[in-house]
Short mmCIF file of C-alpha atoms in Angstrom, two decimals:
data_model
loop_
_atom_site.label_atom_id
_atom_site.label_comp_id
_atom_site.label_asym_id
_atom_site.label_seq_id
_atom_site.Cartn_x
_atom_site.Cartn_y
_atom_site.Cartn_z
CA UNK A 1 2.19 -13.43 21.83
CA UNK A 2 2.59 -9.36 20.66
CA UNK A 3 4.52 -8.80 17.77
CA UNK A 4 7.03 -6.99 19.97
CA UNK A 5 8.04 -9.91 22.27
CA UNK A 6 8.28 -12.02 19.04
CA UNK A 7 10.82 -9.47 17.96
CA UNK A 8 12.46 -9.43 21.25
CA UNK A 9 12.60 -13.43 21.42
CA UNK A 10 14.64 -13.43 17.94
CA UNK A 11 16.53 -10.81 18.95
CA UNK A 12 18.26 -12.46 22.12
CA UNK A 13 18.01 -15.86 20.85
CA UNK A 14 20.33 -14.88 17.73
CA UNK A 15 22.38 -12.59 19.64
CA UNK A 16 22.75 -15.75 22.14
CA UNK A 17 23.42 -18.70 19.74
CA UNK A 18 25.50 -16.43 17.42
CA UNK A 19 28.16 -14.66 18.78
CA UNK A 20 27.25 -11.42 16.90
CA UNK A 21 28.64 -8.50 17.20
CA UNK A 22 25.84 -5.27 18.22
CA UNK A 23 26.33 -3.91 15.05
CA UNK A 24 25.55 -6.92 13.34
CA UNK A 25 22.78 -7.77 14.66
CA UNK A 26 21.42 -4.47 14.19
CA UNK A 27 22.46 -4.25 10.60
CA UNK A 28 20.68 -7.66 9.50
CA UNK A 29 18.44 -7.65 6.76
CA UNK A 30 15.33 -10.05 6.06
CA UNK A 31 17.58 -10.80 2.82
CA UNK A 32 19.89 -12.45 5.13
CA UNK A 33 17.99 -14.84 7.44
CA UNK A 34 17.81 -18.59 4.71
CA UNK A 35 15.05 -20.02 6.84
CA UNK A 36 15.06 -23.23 4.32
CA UNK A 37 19.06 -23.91 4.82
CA UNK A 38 18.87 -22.44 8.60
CA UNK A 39 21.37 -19.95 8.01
CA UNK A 40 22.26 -16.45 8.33
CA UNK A 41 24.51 -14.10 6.22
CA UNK A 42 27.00 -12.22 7.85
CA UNK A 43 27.92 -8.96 5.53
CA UNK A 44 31.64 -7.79 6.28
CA UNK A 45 34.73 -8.15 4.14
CA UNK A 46 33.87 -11.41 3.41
CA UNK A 47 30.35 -12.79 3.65
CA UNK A 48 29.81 -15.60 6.46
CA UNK A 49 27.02 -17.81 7.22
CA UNK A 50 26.12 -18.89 10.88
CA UNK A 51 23.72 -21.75 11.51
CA UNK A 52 20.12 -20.93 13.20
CA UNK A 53 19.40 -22.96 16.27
CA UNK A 54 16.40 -24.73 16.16
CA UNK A 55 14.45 -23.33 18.71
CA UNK A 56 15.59 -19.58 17.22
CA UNK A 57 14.52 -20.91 13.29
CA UNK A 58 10.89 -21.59 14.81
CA UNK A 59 11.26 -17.96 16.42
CA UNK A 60 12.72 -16.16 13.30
CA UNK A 61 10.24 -18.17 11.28
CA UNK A 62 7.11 -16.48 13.10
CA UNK A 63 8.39 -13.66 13.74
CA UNK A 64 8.77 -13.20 9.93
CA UNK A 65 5.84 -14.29 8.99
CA UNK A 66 3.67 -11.61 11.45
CA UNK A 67 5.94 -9.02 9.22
CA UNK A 68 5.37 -10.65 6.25
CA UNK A 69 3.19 -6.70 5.03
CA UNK A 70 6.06 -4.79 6.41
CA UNK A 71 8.46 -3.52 3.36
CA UNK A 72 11.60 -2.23 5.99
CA UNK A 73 14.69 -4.05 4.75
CA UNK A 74 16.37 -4.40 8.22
CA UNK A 75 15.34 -7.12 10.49
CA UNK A 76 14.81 -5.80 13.53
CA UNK A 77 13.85 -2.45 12.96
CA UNK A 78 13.07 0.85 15.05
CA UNK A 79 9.38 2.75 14.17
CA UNK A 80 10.72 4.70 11.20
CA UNK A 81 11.85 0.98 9.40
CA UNK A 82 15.56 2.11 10.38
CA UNK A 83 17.67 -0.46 11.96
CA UNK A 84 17.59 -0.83 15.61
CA UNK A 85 20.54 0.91 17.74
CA UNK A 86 23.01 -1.14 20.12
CA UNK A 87 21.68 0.67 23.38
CA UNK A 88 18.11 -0.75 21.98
CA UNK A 89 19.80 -4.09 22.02
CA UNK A 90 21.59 -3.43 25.08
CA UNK A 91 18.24 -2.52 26.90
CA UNK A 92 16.95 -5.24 25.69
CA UNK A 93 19.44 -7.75 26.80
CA UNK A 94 19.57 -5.84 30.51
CA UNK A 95 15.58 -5.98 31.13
CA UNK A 96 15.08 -9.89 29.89
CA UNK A 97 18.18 -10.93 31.90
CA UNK A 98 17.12 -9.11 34.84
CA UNK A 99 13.14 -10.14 34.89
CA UNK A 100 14.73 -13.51 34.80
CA UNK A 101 16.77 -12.67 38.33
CA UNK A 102 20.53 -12.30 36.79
CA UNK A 103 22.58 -9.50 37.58
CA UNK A 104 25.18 -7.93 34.75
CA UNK A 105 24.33 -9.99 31.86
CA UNK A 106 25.96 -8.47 28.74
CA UNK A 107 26.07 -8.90 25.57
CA UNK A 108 29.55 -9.78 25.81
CA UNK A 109 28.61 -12.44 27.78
CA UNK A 110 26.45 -13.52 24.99
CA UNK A 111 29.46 -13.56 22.50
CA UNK A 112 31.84 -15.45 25.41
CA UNK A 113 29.42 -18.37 25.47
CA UNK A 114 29.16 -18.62 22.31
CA UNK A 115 32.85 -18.60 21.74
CA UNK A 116 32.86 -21.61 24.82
CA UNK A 117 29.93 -24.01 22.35
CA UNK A 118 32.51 -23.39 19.54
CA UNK A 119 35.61 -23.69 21.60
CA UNK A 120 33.60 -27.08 22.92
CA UNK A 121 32.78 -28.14 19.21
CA UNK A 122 35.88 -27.08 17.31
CA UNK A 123 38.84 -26.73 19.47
CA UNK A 124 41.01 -24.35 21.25
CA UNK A 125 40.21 -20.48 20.67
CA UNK A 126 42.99 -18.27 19.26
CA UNK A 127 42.97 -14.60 20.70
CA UNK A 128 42.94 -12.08 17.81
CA UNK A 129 43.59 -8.38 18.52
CA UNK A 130 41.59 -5.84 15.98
CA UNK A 131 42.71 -2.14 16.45
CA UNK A 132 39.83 -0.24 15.40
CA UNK A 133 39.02 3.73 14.95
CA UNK A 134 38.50 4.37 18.86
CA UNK A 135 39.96 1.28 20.34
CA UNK A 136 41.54 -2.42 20.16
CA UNK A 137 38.98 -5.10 20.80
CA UNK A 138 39.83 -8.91 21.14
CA UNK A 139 38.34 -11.78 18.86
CA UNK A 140 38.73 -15.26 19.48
CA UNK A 141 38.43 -17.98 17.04
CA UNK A 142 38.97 -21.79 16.47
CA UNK A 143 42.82 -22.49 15.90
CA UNK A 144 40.81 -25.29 13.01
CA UNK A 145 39.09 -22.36 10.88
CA UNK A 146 37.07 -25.22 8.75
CA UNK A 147 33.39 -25.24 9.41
CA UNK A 148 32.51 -22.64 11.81
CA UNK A 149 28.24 -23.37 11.78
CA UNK A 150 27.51 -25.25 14.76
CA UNK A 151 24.72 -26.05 16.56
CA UNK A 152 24.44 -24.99 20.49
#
């Protein structure tokens, strides 16, 4: 398998068993994927962890390891070693979803399942409204905020 559909593989699996946001995705560093606890680090005000899926780990794993020469901090990373944009990701997301026959697959979609396996696992969701530079966006989030890894 080419180095590129590795990269493409991690890509969607994380974005699909994490919930995260475009921007964090893009922003990840190899710093922040702990392949021995099966976690990621999630840089914002506060630093969270979200657990890697199985499957993804095994993904992440070899993906890493066919980079292992590369020196670009970011983990998914553009030609120049600079971190990938979120129409990249968005591309991305449209072409795989639509060579597997589904129509309007977003990466919002990605973040509402995700949301539903939590929701399933931890309890209701709590709507949280952020008001940021350009517009208000909605989060939801357990009503029980104690252990938020989970395994899809």
């Amino acid at each position: 398998v080419a180095q590129e559909n590795i990269k493409i593989a991690a890509l969607i699996g994380l974005l699909f068993t994490t919930g995260l946001w475009l921007t964090q995705i893009s922003g990840l560093k190899v710093k922040d994927i702990h392949l021995q606890s099966r976690e990621l680090s999630i840089k914002g005000a506060n630093t969270n962890f979200r657990q890697i899926h199985p499957l993804i780990h095994q993904v992440l794993h070899e993906y890493l390891v066919r980079r292992q020469a590369e020196t670009a901090m970011f983990l998914f990373k553009d030609d120049a070693g600079k971190p990938i944009s979120p129409d990249f990701i968005r591309k991305q997301v449209r072409d795989i979803t639509c060579q597997a026959g589904l129509k309007s697959v977003t990466v919002r979609i990605f973040q509402h399942t995700c949301a539903k396996r939590i929701s399933d696992k931890e309890g209701p969701l709590r709507a949280f409204f952020i008001w940021g530079a350009k517009k208000a966006t909605t989060i939801l989030m357990p009503t029980r905020m104690q252990n938020l890894n989970f395994h899809p």
